[in-house]
PDB file of C-alpha atoms in Angstrom:
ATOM      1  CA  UNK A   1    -170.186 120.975 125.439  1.00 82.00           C
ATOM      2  CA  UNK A   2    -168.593 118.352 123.435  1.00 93.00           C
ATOM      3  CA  UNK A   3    -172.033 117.141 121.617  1.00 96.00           C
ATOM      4  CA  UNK A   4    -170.153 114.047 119.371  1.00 97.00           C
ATOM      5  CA  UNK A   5    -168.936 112.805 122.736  1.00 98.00           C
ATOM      6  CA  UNK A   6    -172.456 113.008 124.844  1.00 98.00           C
ATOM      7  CA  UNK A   7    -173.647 111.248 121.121  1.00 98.00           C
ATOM      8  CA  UNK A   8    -171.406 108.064 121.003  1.00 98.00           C
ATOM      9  CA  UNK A   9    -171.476 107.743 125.395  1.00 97.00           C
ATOM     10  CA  UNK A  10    -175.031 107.825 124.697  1.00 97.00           C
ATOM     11  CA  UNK A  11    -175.619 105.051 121.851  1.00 97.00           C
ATOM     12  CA  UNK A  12    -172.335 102.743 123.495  1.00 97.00           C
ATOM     13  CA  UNK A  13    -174.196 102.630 126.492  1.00 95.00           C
ATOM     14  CA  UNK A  14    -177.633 101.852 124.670  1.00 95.00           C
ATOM     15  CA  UNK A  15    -175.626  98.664 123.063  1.00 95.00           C
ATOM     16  CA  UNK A  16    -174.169  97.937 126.165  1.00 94.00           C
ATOM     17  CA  UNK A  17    -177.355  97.508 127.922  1.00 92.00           C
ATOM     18  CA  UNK A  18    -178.809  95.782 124.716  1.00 93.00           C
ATOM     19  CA  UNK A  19    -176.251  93.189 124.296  1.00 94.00           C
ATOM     20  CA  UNK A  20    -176.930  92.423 128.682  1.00 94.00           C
ATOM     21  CA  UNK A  21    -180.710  92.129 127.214  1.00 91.00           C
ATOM     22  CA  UNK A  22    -182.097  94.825 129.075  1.00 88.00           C
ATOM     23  CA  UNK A  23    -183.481  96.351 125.844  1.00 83.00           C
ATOM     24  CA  UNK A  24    -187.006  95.851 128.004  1.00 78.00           C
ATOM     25  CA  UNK A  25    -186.240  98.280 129.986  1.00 77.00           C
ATOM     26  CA  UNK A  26    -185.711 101.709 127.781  1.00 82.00           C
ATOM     27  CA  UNK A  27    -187.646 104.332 128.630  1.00 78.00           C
ATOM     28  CA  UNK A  28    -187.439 108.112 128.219  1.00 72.00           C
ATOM     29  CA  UNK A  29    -185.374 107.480 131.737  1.00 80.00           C
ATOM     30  CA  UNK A  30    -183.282 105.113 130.761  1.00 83.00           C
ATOM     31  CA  UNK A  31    -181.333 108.001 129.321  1.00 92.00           C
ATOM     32  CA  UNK A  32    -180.382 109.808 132.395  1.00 92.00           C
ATOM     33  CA  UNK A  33    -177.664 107.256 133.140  1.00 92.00           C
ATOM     34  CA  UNK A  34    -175.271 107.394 130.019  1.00 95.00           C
ATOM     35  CA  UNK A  35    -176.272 111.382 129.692  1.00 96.00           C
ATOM     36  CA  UNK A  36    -175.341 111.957 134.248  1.00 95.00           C
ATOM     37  CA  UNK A  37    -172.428 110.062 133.879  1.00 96.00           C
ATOM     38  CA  UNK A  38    -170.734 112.168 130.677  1.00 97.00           C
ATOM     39  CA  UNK A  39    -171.495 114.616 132.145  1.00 96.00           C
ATOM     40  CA  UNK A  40    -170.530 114.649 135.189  1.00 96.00           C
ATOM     41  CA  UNK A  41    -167.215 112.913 134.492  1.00 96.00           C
ATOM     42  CA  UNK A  42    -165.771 116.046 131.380  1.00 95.00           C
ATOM     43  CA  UNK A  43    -167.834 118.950 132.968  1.00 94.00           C
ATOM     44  CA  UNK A  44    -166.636 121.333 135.932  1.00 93.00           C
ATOM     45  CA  UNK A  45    -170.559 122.597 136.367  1.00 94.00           C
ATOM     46  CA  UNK A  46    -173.021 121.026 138.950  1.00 95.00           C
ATOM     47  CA  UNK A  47    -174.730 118.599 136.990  1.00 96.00           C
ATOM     48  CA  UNK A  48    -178.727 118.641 138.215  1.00 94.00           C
ATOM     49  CA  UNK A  49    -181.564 115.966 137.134  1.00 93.00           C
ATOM     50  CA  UNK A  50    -184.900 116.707 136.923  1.00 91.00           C
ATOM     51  CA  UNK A  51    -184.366 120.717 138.347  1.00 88.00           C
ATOM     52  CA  UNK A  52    -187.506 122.894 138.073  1.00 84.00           C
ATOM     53  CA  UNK A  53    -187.949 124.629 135.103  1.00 81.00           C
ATOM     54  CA  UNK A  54    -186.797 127.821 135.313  1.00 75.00           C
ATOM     55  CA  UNK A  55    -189.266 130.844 135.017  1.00 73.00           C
ATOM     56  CA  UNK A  56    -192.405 129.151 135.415  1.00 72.00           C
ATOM     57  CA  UNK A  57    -195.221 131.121 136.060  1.00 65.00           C
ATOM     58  CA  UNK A  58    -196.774 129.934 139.008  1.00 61.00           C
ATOM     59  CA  UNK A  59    -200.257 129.574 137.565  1.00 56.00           C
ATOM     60  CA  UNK A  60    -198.900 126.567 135.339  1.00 62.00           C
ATOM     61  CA  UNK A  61    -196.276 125.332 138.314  1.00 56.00           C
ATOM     62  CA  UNK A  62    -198.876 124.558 140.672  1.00 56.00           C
ATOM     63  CA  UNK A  63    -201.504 122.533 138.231  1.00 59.00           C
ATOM     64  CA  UNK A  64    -201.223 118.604 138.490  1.00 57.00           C
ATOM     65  CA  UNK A  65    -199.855 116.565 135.678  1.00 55.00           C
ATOM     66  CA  UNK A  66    -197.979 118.929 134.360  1.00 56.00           C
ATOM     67  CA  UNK A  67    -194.485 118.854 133.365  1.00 64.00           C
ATOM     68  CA  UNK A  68    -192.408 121.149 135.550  1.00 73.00           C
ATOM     69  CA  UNK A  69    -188.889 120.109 135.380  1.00 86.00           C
ATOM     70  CA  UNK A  70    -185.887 119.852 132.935  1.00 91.00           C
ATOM     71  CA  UNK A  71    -184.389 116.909 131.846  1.00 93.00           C
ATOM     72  CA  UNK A  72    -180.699 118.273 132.655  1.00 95.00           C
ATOM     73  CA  UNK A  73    -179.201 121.613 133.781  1.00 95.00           C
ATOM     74  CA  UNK A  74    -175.592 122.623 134.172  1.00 95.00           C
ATOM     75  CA  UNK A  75    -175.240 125.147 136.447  1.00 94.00           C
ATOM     76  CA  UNK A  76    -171.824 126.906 138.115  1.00 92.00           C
ATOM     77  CA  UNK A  77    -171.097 125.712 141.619  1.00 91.00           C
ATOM     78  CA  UNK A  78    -170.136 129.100 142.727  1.00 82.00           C
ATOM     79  CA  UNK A  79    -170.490 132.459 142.323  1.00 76.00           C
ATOM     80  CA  UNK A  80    -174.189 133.726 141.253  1.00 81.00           C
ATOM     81  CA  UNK A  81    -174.595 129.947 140.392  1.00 88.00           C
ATOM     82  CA  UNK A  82    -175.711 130.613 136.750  1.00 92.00           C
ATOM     83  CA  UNK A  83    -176.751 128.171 134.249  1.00 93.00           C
ATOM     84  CA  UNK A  84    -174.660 127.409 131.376  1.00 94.00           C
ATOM     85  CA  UNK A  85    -177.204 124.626 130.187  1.00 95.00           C
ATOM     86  CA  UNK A  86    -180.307 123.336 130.213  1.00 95.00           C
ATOM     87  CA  UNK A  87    -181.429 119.853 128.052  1.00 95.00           C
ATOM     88  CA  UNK A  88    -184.017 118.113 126.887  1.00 95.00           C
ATOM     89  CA  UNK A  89    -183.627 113.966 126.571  1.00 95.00           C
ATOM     90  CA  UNK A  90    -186.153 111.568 124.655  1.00 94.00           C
ATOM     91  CA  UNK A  91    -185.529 107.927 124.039  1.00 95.00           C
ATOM     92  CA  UNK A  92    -187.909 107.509 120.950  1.00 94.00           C
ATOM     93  CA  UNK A  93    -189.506 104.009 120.267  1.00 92.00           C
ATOM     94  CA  UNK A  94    -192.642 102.245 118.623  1.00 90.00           C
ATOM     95  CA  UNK A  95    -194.701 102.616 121.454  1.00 87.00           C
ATOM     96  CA  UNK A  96    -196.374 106.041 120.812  1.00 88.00           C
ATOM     97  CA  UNK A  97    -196.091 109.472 118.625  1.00 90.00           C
ATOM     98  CA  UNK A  98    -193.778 111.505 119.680  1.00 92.00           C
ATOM     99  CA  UNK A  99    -193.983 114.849 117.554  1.00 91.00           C
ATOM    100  CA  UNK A 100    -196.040 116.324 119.758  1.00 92.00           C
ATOM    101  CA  UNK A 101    -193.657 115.471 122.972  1.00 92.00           C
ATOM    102  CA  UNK A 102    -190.881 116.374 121.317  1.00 93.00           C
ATOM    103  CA  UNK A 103    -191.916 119.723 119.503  1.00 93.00           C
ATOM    104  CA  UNK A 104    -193.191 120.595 123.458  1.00 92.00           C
ATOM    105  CA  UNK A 105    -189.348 120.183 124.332  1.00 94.00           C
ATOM    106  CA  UNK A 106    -188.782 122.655 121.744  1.00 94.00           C
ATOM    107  CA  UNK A 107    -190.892 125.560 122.563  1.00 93.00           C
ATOM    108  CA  UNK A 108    -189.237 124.724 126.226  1.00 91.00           C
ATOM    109  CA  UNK A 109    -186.367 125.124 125.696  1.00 94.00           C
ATOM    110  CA  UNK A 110    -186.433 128.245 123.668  1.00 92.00           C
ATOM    111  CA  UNK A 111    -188.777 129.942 126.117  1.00 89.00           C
ATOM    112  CA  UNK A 112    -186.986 128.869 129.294  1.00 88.00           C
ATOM    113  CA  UNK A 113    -186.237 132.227 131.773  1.00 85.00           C
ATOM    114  CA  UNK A 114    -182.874 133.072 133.122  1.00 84.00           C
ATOM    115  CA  UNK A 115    -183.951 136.710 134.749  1.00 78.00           C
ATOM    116  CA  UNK A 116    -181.545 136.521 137.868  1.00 79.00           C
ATOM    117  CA  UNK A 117    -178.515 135.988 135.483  1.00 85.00           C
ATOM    118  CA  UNK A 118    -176.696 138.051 132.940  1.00 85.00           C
ATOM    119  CA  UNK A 119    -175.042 134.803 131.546  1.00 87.00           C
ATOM    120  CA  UNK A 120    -175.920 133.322 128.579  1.00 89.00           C
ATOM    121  CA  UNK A 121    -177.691 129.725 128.823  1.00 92.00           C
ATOM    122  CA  UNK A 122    -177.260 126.893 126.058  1.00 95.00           C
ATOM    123  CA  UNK A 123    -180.317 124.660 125.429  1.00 96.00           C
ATOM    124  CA  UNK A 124    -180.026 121.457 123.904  1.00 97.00           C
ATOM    125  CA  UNK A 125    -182.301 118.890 122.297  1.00 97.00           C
ATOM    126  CA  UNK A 126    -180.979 115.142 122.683  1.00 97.00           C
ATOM    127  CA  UNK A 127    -182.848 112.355 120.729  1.00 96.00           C
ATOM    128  CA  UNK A 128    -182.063 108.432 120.981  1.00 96.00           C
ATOM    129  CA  UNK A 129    -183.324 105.037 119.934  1.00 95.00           C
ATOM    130  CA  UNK A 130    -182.809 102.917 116.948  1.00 95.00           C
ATOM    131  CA  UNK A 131    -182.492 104.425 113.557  1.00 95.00           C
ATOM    132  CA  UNK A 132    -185.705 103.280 112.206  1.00 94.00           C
ATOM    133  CA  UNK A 133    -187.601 104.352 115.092  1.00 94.00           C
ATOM    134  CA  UNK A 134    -186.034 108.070 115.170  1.00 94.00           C
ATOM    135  CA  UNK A 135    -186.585 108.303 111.117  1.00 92.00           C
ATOM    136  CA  UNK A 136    -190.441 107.029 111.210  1.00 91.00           C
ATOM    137  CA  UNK A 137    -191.345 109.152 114.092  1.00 91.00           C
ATOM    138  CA  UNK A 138    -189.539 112.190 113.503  1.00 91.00           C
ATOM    139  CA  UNK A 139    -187.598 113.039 110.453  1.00 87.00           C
ATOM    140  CA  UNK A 140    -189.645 111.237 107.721  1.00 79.00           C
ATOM    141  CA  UNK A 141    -191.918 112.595 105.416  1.00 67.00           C
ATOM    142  CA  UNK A 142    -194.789 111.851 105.007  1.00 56.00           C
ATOM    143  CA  UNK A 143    -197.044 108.671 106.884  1.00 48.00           C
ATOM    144  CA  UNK A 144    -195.916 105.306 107.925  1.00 46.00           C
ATOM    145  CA  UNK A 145    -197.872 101.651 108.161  1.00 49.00           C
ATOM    146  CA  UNK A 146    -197.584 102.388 112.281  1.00 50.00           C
ATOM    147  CA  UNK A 147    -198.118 106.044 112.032  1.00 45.00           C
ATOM    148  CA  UNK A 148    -200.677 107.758 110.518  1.00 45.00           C
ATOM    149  CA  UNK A 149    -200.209 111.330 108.411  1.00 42.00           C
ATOM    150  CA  UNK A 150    -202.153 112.876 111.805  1.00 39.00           C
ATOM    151  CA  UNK A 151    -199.782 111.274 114.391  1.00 43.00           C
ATOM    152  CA  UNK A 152    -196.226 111.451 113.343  1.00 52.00           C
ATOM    153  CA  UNK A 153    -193.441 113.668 111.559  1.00 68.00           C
ATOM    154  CA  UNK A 154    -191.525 116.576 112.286  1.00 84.00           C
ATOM    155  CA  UNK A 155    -190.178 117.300 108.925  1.00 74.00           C
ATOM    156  CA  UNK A 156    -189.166 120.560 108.219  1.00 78.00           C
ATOM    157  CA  UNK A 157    -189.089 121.191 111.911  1.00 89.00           C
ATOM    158  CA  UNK A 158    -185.549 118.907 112.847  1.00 90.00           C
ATOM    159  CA  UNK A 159    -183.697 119.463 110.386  1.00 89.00           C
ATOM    160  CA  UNK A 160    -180.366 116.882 108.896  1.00 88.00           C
ATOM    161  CA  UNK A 161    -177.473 119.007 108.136  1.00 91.00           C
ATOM    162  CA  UNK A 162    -174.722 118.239 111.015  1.00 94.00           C
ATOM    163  CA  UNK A 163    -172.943 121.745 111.318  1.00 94.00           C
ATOM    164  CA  UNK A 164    -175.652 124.193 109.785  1.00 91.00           C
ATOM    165  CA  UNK A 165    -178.191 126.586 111.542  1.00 93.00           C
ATOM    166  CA  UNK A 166    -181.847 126.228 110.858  1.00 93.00           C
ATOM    167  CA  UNK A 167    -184.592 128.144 110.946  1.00 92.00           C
ATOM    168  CA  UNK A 168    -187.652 126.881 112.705  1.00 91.00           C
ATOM    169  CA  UNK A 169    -190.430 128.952 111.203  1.00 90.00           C
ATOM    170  CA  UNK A 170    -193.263 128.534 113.360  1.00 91.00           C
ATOM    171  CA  UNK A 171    -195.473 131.714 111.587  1.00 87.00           C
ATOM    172  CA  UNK A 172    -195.554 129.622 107.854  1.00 88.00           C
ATOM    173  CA  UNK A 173    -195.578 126.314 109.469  1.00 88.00           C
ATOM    174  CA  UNK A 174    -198.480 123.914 107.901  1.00 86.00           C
ATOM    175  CA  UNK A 175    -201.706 123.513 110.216  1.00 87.00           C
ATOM    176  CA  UNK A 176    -200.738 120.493 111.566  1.00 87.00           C
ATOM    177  CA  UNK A 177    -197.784 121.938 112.602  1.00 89.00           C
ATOM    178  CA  UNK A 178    -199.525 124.829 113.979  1.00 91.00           C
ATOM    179  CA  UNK A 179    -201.951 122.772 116.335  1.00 92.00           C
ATOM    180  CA  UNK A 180    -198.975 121.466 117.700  1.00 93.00           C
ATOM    181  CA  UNK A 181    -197.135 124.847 118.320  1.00 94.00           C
ATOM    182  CA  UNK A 182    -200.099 126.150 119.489  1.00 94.00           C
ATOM    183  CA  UNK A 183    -200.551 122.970 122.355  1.00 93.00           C
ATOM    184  CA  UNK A 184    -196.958 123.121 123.196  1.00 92.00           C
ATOM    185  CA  UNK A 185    -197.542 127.302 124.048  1.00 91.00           C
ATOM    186  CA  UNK A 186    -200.577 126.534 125.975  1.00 88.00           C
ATOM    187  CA  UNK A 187    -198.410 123.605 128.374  1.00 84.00           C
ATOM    188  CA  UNK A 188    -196.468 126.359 129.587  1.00 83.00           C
ATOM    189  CA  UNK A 189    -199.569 129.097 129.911  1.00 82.00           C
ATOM    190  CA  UNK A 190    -198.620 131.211 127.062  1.00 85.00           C
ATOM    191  CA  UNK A 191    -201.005 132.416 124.513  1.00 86.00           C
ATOM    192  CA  UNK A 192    -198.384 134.075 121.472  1.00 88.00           C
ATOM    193  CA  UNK A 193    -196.690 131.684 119.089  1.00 90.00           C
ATOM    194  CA  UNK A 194    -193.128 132.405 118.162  1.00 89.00           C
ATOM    195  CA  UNK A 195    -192.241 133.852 115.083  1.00 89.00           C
ATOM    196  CA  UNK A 196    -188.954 131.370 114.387  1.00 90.00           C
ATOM    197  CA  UNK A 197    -186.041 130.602 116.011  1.00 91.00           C
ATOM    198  CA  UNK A 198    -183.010 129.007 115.043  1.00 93.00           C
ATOM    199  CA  UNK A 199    -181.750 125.163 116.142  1.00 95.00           C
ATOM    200  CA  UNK A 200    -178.161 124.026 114.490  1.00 95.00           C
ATOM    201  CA  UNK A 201    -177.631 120.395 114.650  1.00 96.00           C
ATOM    202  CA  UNK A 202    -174.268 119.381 116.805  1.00 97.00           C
ATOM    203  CA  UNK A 203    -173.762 115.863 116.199  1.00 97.00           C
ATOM    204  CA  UNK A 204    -175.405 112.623 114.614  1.00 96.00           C
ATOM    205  CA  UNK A 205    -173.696 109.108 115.601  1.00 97.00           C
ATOM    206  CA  UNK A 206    -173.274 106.878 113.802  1.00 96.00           C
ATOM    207  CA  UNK A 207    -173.595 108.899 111.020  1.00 92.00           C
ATOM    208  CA  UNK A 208    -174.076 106.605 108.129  1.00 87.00           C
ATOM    209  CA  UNK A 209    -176.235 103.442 110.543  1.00 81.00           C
ATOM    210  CA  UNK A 210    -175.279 100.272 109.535  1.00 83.00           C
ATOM    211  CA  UNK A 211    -179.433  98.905 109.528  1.00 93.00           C
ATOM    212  CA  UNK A 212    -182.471 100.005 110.919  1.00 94.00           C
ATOM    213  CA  UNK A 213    -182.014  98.004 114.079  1.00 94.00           C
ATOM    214  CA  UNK A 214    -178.738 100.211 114.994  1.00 95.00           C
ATOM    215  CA  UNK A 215    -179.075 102.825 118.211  1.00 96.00           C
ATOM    216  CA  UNK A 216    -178.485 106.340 117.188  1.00 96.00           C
ATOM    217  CA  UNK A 217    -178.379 109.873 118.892  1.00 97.00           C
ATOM    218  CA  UNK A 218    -178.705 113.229 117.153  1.00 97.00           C
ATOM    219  CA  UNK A 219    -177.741 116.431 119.597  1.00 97.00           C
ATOM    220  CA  UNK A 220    -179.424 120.046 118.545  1.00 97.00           C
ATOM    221  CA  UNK A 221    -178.683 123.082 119.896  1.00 96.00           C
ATOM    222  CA  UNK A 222    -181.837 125.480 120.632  1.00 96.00           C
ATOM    223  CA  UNK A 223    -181.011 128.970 119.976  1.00 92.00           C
ATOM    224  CA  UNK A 224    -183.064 131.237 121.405  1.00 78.00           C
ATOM    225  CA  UNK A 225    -183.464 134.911 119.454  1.00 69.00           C
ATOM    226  CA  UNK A 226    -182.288 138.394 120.853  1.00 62.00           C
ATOM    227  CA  UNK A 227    -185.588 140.241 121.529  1.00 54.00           C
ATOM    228  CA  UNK A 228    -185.572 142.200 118.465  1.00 42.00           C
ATOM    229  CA  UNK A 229    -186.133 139.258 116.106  1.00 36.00           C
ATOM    230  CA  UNK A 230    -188.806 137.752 118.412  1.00 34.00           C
TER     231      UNK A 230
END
């Protein structure tokens, strides 16, 4: 997948719609539009919105208010009609925290089930919205004026290196941290915290942002450990 591309389609569209003055309108949904449409214009795979999340146990499928779907999935139009990927999207603004939402996406996509398929799945972690939004909620240290120690920050967690693998380790992670592991695990009905995984980050554009008011999007790949090192 050609991550720099999905990047700038993503943030070009995002000042598009800002210069029409539709800014009002961006939601976590207003990325589907920018993401469908790169997607379905440089990739030969079905391109599927919203497809239920693969592996679910029933238990958790069935209970209301519940997430139960992907964001995007690429899947082969013939043949055994395997996944290649699955993704995660989140337009991040002022509005609310987002740690928690996001680190949920996370433990998604690195537990997501592919049992009828011998093929390995990519899983991907897209995050958008103007650089000082993205840097307060997310990759800051530390509190903010707007959001408390308590509410906001995954340092450590997303890491800033474009071209590097990280290590998420979940085991040493700091209590906070841990609460929040430990909710994501329970949305999908587990009970057993992972260990660590890896996540390598793909693409960042732009990546030196003119001002805090420019859009941004930063593309991480979820990789998702061979049994033995779970």
């Amino acid at each position: 997948m050609n991550a720099m591309g999905l990047a700038k389609s993503v943030v070009y569209w995002l000042e598009y719609e800002r210069l029409c003055g539709r800014e009002a309108l961006f939601t976590e949904a207003a990325l589907k539009t920018p993401v469908h449409h790169f997607l379905t214009a440089v990739e030969p795979f079905d391109v599927l919105l919203e497809h239920p999340f693969p592996g679910l146990p029933l238990a958790i499928a069935n209970l209301p208010r519940r997430k139960k779907s992907i964001d995007f999935c690429l899947r082969r139009p013939g043949g055994n009609r395997a996944f290649k990927d699955i993704r995660e999207s989140k337009f991040v603004n002022d509005r609310r925290a987002f740690a928690q939402e996001v680190l949920n996406d996370l433990y998604r996509l690195r537990w997501a089930r592919f049992r009828l398929q011998s093929e390995a799945c990519q899983r991907w972690l897209l995050i958008a919205g103007t650089w000082s939004h993205v840097r307060a909620q997310l990759l800051q240290k530390g509190s903010t004026k707007q959001h408390p120690v308590n509410d906001t920050g995954l340092y450590g967690v997303l890491h800033r290196t474009v071209g590097q693998f990280h290590t998420v380790d979940v085991r040493n992670a700091s209590q906070r941290q841990r609460t929040r592991w430990t909710k994501a695990v329970a949305e999908l009905g587990q009970v057993n915290l992972p260990a660590k995984f890896k996540t390598k980050l793909e693409a960042i554009f732009p990546a030196a942002p003119p001002s805090d008011s420019d859009f941004v999007c930063w593309i991480w790949r979820v990789i998702k450990p061979t049994r033995r090192h779970q």
